[in-house]
Coordinates of C-alpha atoms in Angstrom, one line a residue:
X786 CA 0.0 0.0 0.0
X787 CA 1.1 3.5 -1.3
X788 CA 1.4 6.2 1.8
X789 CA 0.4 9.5 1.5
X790 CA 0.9 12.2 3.9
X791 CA -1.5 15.2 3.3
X792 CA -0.9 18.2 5.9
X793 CA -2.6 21.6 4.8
X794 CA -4.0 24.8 6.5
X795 CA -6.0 25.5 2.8
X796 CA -8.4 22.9 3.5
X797 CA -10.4 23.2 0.0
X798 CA -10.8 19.8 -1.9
X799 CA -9.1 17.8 0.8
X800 CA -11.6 15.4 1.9
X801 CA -12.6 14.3 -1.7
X802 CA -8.9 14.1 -2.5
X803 CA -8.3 11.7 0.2
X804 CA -11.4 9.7 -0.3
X805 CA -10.2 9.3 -4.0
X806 CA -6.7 8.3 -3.0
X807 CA -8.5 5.8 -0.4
X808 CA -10.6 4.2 -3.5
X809 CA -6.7 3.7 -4.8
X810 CA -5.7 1.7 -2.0
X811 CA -3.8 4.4 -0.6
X812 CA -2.8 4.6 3.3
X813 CA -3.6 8.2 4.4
X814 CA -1.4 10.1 6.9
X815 CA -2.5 13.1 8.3
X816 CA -1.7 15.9 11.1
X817 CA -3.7 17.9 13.8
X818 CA -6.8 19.7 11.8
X819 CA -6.5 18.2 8.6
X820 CA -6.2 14.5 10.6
X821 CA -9.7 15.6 12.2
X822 CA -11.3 17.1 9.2
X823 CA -11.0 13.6 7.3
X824 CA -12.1 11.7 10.3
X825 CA -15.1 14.1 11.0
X826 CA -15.8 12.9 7.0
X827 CA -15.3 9.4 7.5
X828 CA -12.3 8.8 5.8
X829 CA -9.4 6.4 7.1
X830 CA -6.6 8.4 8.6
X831 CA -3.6 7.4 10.3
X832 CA -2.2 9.9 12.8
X833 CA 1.1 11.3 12.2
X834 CA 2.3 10.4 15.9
X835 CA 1.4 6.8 14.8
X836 CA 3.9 7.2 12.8
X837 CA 6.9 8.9 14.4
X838 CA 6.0 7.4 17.6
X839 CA 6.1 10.8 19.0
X840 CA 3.2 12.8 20.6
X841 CA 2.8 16.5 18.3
X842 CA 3.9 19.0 20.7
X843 CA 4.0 22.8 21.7
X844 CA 0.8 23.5 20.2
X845 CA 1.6 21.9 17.3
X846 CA 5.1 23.5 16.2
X847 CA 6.4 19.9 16.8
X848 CA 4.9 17.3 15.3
X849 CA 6.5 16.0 11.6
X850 CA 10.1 17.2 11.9
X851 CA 11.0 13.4 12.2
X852 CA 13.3 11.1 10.2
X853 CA 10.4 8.5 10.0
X854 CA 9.3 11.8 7.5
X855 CA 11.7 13.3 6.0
X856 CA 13.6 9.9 5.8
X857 CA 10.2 8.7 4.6
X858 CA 10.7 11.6 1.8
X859 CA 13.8 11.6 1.1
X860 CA 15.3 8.3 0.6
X861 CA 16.2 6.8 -2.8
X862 CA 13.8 4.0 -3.7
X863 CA 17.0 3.0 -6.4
X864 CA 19.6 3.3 -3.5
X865 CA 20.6 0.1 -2.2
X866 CA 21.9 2.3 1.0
X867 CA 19.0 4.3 1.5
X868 CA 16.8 1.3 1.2
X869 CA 18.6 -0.5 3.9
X870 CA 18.5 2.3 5.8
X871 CA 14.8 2.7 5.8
X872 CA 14.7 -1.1 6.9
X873 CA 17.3 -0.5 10.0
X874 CA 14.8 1.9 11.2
X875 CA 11.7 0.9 10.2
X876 CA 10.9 3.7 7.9
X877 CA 8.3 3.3 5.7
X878 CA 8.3 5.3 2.4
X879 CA 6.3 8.5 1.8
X880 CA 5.1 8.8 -1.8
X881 CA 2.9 11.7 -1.7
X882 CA 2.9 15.1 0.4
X883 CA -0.2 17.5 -0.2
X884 CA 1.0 20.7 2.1
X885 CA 0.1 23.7 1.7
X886 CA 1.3 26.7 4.8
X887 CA 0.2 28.5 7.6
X888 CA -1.4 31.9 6.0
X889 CA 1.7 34.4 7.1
X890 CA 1.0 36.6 4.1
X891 CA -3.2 36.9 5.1
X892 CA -2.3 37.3 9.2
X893 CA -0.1 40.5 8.5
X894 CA -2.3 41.9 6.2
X895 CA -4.8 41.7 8.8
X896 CA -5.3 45.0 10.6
X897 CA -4.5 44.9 14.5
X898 CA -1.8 41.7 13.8
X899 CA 1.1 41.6 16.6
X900 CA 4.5 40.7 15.6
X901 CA 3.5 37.7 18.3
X902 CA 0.6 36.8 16.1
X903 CA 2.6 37.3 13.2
X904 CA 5.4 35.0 14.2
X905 CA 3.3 32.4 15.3
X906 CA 2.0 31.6 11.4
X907 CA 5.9 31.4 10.5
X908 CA 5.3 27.6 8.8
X909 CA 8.0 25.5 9.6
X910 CA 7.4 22.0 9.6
X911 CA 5.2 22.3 6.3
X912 CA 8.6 24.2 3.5
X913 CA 10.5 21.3 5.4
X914 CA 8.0 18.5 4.2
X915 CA 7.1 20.1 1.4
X916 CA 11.2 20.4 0.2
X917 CA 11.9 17.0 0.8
X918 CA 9.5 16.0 -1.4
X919 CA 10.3 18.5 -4.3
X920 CA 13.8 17.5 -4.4
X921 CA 12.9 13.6 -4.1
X922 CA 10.2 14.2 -6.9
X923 CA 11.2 11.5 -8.9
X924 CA 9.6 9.5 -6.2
X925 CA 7.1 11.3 -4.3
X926 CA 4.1 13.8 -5.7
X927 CA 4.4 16.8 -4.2
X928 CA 1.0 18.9 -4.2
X929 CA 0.9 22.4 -2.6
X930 CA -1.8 23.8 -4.8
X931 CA -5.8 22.5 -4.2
X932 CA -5.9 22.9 -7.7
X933 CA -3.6 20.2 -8.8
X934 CA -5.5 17.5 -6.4
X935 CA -7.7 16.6 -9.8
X936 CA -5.4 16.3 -12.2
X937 CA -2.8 14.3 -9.9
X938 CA -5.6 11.8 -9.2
X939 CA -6.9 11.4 -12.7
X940 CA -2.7 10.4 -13.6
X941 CA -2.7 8.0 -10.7
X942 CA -6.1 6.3 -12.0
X943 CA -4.7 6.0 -15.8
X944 CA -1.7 4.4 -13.7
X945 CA 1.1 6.9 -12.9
X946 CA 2.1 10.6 -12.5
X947 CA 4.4 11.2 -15.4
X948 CA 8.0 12.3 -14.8
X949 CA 7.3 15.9 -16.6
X950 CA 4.4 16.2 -14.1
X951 CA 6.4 15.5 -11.4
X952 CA 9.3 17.9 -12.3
X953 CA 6.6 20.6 -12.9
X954 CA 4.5 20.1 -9.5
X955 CA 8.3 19.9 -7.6
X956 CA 8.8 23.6 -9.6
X957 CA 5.8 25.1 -8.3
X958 CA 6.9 24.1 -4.6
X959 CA 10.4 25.8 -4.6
X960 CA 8.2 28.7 -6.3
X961 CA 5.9 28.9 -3.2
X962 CA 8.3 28.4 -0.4
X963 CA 10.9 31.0 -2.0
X964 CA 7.7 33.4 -2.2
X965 CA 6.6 32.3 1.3
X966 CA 10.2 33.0 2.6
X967 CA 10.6 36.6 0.5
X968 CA 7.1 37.4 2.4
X969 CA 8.4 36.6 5.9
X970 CA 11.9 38.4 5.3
X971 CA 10.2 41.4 3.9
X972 CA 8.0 41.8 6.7
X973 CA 10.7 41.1 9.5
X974 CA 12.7 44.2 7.4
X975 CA 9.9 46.6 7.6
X976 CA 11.0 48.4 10.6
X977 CA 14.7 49.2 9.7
X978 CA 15.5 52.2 10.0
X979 CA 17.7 51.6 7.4
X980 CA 17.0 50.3 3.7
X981 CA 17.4 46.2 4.1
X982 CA 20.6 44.5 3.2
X983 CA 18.9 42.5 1.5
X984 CA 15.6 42.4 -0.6
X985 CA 13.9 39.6 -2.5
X986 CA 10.4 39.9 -4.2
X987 CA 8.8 37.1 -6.0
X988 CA 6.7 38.1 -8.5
X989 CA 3.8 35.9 -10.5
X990 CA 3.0 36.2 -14.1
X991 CA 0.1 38.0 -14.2
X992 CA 0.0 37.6 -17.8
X993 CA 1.5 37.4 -20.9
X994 CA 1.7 40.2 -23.7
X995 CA 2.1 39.7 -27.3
X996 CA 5.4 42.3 -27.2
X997 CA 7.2 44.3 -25.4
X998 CA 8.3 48.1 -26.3
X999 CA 8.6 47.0 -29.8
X1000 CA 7.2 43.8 -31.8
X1001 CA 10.6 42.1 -31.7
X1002 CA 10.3 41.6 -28.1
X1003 CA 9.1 39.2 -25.9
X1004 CA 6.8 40.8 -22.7
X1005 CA 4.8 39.4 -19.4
X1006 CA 3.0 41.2 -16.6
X1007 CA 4.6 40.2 -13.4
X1008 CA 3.1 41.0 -10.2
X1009 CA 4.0 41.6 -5.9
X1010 CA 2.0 40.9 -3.2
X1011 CA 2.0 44.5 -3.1
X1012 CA -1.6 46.6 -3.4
X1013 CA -1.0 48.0 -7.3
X1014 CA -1.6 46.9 -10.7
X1015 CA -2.0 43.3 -9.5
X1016 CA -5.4 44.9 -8.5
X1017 CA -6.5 46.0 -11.8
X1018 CA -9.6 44.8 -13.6
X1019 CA -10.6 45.1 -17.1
X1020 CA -13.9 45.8 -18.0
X1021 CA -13.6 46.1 -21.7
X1022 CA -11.3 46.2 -24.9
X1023 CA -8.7 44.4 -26.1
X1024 CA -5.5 42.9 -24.5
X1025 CA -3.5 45.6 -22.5
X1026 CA 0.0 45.9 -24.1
X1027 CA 3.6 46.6 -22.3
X1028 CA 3.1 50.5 -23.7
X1029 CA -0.3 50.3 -22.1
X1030 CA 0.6 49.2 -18.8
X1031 CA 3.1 51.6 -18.1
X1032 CA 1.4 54.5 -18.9
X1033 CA -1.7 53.1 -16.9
X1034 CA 1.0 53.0 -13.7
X1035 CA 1.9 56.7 -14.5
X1036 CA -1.8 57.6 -14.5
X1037 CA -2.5 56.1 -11.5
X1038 CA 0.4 57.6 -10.0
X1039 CA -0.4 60.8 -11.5
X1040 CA -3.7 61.7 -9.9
X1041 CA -2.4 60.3 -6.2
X1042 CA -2.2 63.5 -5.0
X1043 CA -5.7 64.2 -4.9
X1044 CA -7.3 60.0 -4.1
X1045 CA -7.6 61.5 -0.4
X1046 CA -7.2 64.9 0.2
X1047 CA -9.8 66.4 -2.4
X1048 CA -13.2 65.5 -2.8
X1049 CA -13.0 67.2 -6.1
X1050 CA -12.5 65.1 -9.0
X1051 CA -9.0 64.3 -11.0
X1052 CA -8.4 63.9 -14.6
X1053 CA -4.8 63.0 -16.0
X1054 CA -4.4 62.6 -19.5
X1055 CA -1.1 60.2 -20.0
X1056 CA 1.2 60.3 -23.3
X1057 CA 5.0 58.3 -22.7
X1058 CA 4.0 58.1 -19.0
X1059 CA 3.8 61.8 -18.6
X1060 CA 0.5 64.2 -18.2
X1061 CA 0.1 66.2 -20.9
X1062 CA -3.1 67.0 -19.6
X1063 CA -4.5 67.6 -15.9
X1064 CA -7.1 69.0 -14.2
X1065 CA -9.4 69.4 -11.2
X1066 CA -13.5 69.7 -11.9
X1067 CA -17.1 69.5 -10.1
X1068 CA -16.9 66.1 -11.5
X1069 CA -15.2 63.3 -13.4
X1070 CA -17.1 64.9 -17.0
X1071 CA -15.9 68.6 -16.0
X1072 CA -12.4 68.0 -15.0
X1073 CA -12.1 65.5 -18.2
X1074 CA -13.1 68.6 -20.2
X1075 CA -10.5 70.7 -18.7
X1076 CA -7.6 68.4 -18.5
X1077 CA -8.1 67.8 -22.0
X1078 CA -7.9 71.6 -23.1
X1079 CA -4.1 71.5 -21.8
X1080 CA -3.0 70.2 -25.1
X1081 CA -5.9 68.9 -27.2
X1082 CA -3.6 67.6 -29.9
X1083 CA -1.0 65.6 -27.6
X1084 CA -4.1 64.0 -25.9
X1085 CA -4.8 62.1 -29.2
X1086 CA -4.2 57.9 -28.5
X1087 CA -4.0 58.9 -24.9
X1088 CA -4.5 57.1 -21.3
X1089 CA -6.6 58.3 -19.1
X1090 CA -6.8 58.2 -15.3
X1091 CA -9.4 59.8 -12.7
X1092 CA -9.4 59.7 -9.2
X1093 CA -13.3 59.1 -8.8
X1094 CA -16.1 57.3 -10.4
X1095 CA -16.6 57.9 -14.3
X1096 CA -20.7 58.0 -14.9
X1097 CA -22.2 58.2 -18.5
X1098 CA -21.7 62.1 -18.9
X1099 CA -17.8 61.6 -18.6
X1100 CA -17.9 58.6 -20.9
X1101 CA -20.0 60.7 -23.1
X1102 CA -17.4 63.8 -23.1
X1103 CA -14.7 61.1 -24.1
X1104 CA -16.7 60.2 -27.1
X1105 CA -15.0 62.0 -30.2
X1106 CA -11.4 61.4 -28.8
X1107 CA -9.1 58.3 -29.7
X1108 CA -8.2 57.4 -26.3
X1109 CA -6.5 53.3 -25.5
X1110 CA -7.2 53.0 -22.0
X1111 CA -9.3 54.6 -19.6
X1112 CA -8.3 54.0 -15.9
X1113 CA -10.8 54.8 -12.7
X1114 CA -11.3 53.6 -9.3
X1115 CA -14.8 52.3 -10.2
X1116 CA -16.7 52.7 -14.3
X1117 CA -20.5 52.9 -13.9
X1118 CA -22.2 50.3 -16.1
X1119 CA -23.7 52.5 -18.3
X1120 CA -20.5 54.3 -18.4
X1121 CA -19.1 51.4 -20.0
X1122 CA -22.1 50.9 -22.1
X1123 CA -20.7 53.7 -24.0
X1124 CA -17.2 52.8 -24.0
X1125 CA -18.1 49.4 -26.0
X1126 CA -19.4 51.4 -28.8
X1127 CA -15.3 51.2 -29.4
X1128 CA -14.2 47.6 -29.7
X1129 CA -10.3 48.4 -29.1
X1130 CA -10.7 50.5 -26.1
X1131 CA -9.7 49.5 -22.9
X1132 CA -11.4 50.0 -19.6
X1133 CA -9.5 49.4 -16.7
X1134 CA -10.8 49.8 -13.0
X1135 CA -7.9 49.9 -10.7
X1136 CA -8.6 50.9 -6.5
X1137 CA -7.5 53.4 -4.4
X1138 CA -4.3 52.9 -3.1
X1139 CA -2.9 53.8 0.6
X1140 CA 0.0 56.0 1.4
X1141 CA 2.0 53.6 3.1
X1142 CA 5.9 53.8 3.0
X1143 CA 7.5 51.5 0.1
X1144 CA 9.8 50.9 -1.7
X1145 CA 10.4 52.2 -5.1
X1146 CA 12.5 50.1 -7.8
X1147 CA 14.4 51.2 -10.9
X1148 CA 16.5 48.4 -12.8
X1149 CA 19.7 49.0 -14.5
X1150 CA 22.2 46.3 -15.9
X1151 CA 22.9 43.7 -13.6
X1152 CA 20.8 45.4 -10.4
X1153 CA 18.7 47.6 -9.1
X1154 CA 18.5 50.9 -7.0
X1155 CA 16.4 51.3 -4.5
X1156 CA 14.4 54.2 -2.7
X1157 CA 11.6 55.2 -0.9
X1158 CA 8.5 55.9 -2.9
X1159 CA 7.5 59.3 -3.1
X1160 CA 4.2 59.3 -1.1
X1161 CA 1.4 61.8 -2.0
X1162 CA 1.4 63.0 1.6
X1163 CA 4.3 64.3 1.7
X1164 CA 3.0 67.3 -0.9
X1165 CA 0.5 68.5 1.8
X1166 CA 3.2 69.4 4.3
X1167 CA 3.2 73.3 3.8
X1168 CA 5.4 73.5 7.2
X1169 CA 8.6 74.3 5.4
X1170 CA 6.9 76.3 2.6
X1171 CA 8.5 80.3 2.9
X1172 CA 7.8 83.3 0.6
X1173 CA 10.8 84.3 -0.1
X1174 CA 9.7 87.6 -2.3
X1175 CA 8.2 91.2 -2.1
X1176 CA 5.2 90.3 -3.2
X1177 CA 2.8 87.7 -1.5
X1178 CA 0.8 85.4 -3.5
X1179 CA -2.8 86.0 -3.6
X1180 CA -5.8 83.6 -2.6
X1181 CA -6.2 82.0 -5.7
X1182 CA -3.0 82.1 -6.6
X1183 CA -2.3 80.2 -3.4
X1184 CA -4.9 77.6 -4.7
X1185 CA -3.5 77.1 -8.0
X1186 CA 0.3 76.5 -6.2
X1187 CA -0.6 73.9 -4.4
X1188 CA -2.4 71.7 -7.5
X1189 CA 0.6 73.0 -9.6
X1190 CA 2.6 71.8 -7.0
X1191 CA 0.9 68.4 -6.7
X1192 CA 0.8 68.4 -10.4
X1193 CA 4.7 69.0 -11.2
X1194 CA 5.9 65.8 -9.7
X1195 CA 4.1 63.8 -11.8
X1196 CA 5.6 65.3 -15.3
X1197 CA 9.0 64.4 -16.5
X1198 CA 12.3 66.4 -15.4
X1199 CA 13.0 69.2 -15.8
X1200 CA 9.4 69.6 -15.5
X1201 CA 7.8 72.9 -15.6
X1202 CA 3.4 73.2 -15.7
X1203 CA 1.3 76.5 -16.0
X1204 CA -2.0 76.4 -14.2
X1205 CA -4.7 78.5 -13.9
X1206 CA -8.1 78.2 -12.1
X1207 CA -6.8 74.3 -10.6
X1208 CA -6.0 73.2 -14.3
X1209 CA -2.7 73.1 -16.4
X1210 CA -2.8 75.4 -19.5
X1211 CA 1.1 74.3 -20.3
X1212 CA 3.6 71.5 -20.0
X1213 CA 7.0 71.5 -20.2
X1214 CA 8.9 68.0 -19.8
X1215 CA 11.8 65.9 -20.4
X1216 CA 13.9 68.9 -21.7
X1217 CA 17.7 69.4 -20.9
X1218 CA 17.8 72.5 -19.6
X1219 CA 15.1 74.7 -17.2
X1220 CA 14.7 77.2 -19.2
X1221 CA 14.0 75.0 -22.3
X1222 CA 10.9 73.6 -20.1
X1223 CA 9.9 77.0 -19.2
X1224 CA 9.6 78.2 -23.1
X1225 CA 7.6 74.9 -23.8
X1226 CA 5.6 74.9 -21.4
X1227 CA 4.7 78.7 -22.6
X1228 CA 4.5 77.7 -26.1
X1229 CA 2.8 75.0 -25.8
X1230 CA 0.1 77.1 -23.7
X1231 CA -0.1 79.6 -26.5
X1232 CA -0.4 76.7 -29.1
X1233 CA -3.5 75.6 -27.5
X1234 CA -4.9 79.4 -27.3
X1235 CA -4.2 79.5 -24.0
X1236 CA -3.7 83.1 -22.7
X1237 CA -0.1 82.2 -19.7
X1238 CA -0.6 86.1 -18.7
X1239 CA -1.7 85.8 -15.1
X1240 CA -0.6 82.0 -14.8
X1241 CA 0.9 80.4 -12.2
X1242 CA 4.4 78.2 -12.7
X1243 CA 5.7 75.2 -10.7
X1244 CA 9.2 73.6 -11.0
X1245 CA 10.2 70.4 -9.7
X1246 CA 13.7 71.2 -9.0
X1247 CA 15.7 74.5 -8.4
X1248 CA 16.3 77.1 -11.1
X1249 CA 20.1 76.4 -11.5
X1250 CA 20.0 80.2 -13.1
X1251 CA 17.8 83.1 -13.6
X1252 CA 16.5 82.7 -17.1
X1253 CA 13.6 80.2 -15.9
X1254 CA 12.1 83.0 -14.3
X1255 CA 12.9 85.6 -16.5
X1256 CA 11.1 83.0 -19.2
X1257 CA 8.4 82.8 -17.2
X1258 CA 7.8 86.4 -17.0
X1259 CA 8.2 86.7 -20.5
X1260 CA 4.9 84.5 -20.8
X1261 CA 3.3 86.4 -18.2
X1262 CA 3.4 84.3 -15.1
X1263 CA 2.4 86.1 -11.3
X1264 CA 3.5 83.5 -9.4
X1265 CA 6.1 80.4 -9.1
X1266 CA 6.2 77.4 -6.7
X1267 CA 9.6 75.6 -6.4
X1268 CA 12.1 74.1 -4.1
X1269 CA 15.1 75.6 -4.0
X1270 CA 18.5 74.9 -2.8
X1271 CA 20.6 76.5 -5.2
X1272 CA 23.6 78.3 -5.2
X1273 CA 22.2 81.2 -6.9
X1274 CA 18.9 81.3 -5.0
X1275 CA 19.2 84.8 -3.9
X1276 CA 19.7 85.9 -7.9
X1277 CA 17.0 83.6 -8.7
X1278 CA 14.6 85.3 -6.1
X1279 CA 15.9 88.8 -7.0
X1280 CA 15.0 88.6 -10.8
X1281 CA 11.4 87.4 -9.3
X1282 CA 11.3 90.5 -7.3
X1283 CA 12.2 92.6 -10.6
X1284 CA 9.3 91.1 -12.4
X1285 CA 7.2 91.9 -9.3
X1286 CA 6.6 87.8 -9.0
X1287 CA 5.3 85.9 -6.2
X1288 CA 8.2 82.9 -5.5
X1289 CA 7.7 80.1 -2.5
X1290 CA 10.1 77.7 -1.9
X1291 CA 8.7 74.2 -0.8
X1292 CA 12.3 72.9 0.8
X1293 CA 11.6 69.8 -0.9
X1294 CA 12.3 68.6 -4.5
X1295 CA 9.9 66.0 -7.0
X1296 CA 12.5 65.1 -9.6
X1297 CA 11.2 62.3 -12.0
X1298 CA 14.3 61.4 -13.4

């Protein structure tokens, strides 16, 4: 008789799964709550103490860390030694392990969980088991997934798990408990003070793309445990592409700033995962409408990202625009109605996301670099904010500095954005110099009949010199938001006094390298 040993805190499809290997003559061994689950069902079990000889102990953090076990697991069934051996201490072969491990990653995300708690559902007996078995696959079935119970069992009736099958359900194993190990070492490093020595993510294919950037390449979604784009679900269109998915992450990213801390809606219209388009409104139609008169013609094959629900009227409004994705926390059904009048757009619905610290990765040959994300909250500290000119900003000039400040960090560097009435009317990104960024962002203004006389600027770094400001006043602007912290700050702020221009400096810079 054939011994199984099935030992799992996912309990689903368990009891039918031992009851089938029982119809195939197969001793069942089980532990603690699984052991009384099967009994509770009537199915034959043999307790794992019957087999070790040794009571489970400590509240169970004891109980199959045993060489009747692992020697049951590990020893070669072609090995003269190991099966003498298993003889000399009455060992009797294992030749199937279902496991599957204490939930660690579901207790810690938990709200309330103690580190105590959290320790406590540290699995340790169960990677043990479950490794023995993956690296002896060639003679035990190792099952960690409910969802391969059926197919394991219709092998074992046509005779025989294959030795592909076996290779592939020993894979998925060292997948899990790798994954199950990153989760516990990233959670134990979440308190440093310091950035971790080291880091290890697993990610999951999520799904595969048809290319990458360009045709020639190959592409995949991968996904964290982390809240994000793991999240997302599509409600209409075709197949998201590698283009499409990073300039859905820039969108999201791009109307952060105002998930929590504005009941107004957000609109971000996304070209090359920058805004050329952004806006506040009464609602997800009217700030759509204004984001999009930023730069009409830039806005053309566009993603677009709000910060609240999209009803009919906004899908409406979209209506004579070419637009590939359109990203919100929830799309009304009728919404979408009208969005499937276009068969190749894509409607995504992706949730609000927390401000909690993380970590932010970039890759580059042969690593990565690290640093914390830039949280949205951070833009709503105005503690370090001075006026450092003559002249004070007014009211709504105050208004329109903080969006444009909110706004700036979004937008590649150097990244300049005119804004007037809580809406940009010019973009300037991705240019080598500041001052080149301050002329687009004027021109571009102009190009769209926009009037930049009475505008308000914001810069996401210093102005290294004073032809920024002097560009700006050129254009007409009354009022600029930046960080400062350069070495010809006091020029800087004099040739805003000159032009009789409001300055503030924030203390902090949003460079988007």
């Amino acid at each position: 008789m054939r011994r199984a040993l099935l030992s799992v805190s996912d309990k689903r499809g368990i009891v039918e799964f031992a009851r089938q290997l029982v119809d195939l003559k197969w001793e069942i061994v089980s532990t603690g709550g699984t052991a009384e689950a099967l009994r509770r069902e009537q199915v034959p079990v043999t307790g794992i103490e019957d087999v070790t000889g040794f009571p489970e102990m400590m509240d169970g953090r004891v109980k199959t860390l045993h060489p009747k076990v692992h020697g049951g697991l590990l020893a070669r069934r072609d090995n003269a030694h190991d099966v003498a051996a298993m003889k000399a201490h009455g060992i009797t072969p294992i030749d199937l392990v279902a496991v599957n491990l204490y939930p660690f990653r579901e207790t810690i995300a938990k709200p309330g969980t103690t580190f105590e708690q959290a320790i406590e559902h540290i699995d340790i007996g169960g990677p043990s088991m479950l490794r023995s078995a993956a690296k002896n696959h060639a003679a035990v079935i190792v099952i960690v997934d409910p969802n391969d119970y059926a197919s394991v069992i219709e092998d074992l009736k046509g005779g025989e798990v294959g030795e592909e099958k076996r290779r592939a359900l020993a894979t998925k194993v060292f997948a899990h408990t790798a994954a199950y190990d990153a989760t516990i070492l990233g959670y134990l490093s979440r308190s440093q003070e310091v950035l971790p020595s080291t880091i290890v993510d697993i990610l999951h294919q999520r799904q595969s793309l048809r290319y990458g950037e360009n045709p020639h390449q190959r592409a995949a979604l991968y996904v964290t445990d982390e809240p994000g784009i793991r999240d997302m679900h599509q409600l209409h269109g075709k197949e998201l592409s590698f283009n499409n998915l990073l300039d859905v992450d820039a969108a999201v990213m791009a109307v952060a700033p105002w998930q929590t801390r504005d009941a107004r809606a957000a609109c971000v219209i996304i070209k090359h995962t920058t805004p050329c388009g952004i806006a506040l409104g009464r609602n997800a139609a009217d700030a759509y409408t204004r984001a999009l008169a930023t730069d009409k013609t830039s806005a053309f094959g566009s993603v677009i990202a709000f910060n609240t629900v999209v009803d009919r009227t906004a899908a409406e409004a979209m209506r004579d625009l070419f637009v590939e994705v359109v990203v919100a926390p929830r799309v009304d059904a009728d919404a979408v109605a009208v969005f499937k009048e276009k068969k190749n757009l894509r409607v995504v619905e992706l949730p609000k996301f927390g401000d909690e610290p993380t970590l932010d990765y970039k890759r580059v040959r042969g690593g990565f670099l690290v640093q914390d994300r830039f949280r949205s909250s951070q833009l709503a500290d105005e503690s370090q904010w001075k006026v450092v000119t003559t002249r004070r900003p007014t009211d709504a000039q105050w208004n329109d500095l903080r969006f444009a400040w909110a706004a700036v960090g979004t937008i590649k560097s150097n990244a300049i954005v005119l804004v007037r009435d809580e809406a940009a009317i010019g973009i300037g990104a991705g240019q080598m110099s500041r001052v080149d960024s301050s002329f687009l962002a004027a021109h571009k203004a102009k190009q769209q009949g926009h009037d930049p006389r009475g505008a308000v600027l914001a810069s996401d770094a210093f102005f290294p010199f004073r032809d920024g400001v002097d560009e700006a006043a050129a254009a007409g602007v009354t009022a600029i938001i930046q960080p400062g912290g350069s070495v010809k700050d006091p020029e800087v702020i004099e040739a805003a006094n000159q032009h009789s221009l409001a300055m503030i400096l924030t203390g902090m810079r949003q460079f988007r390298h």
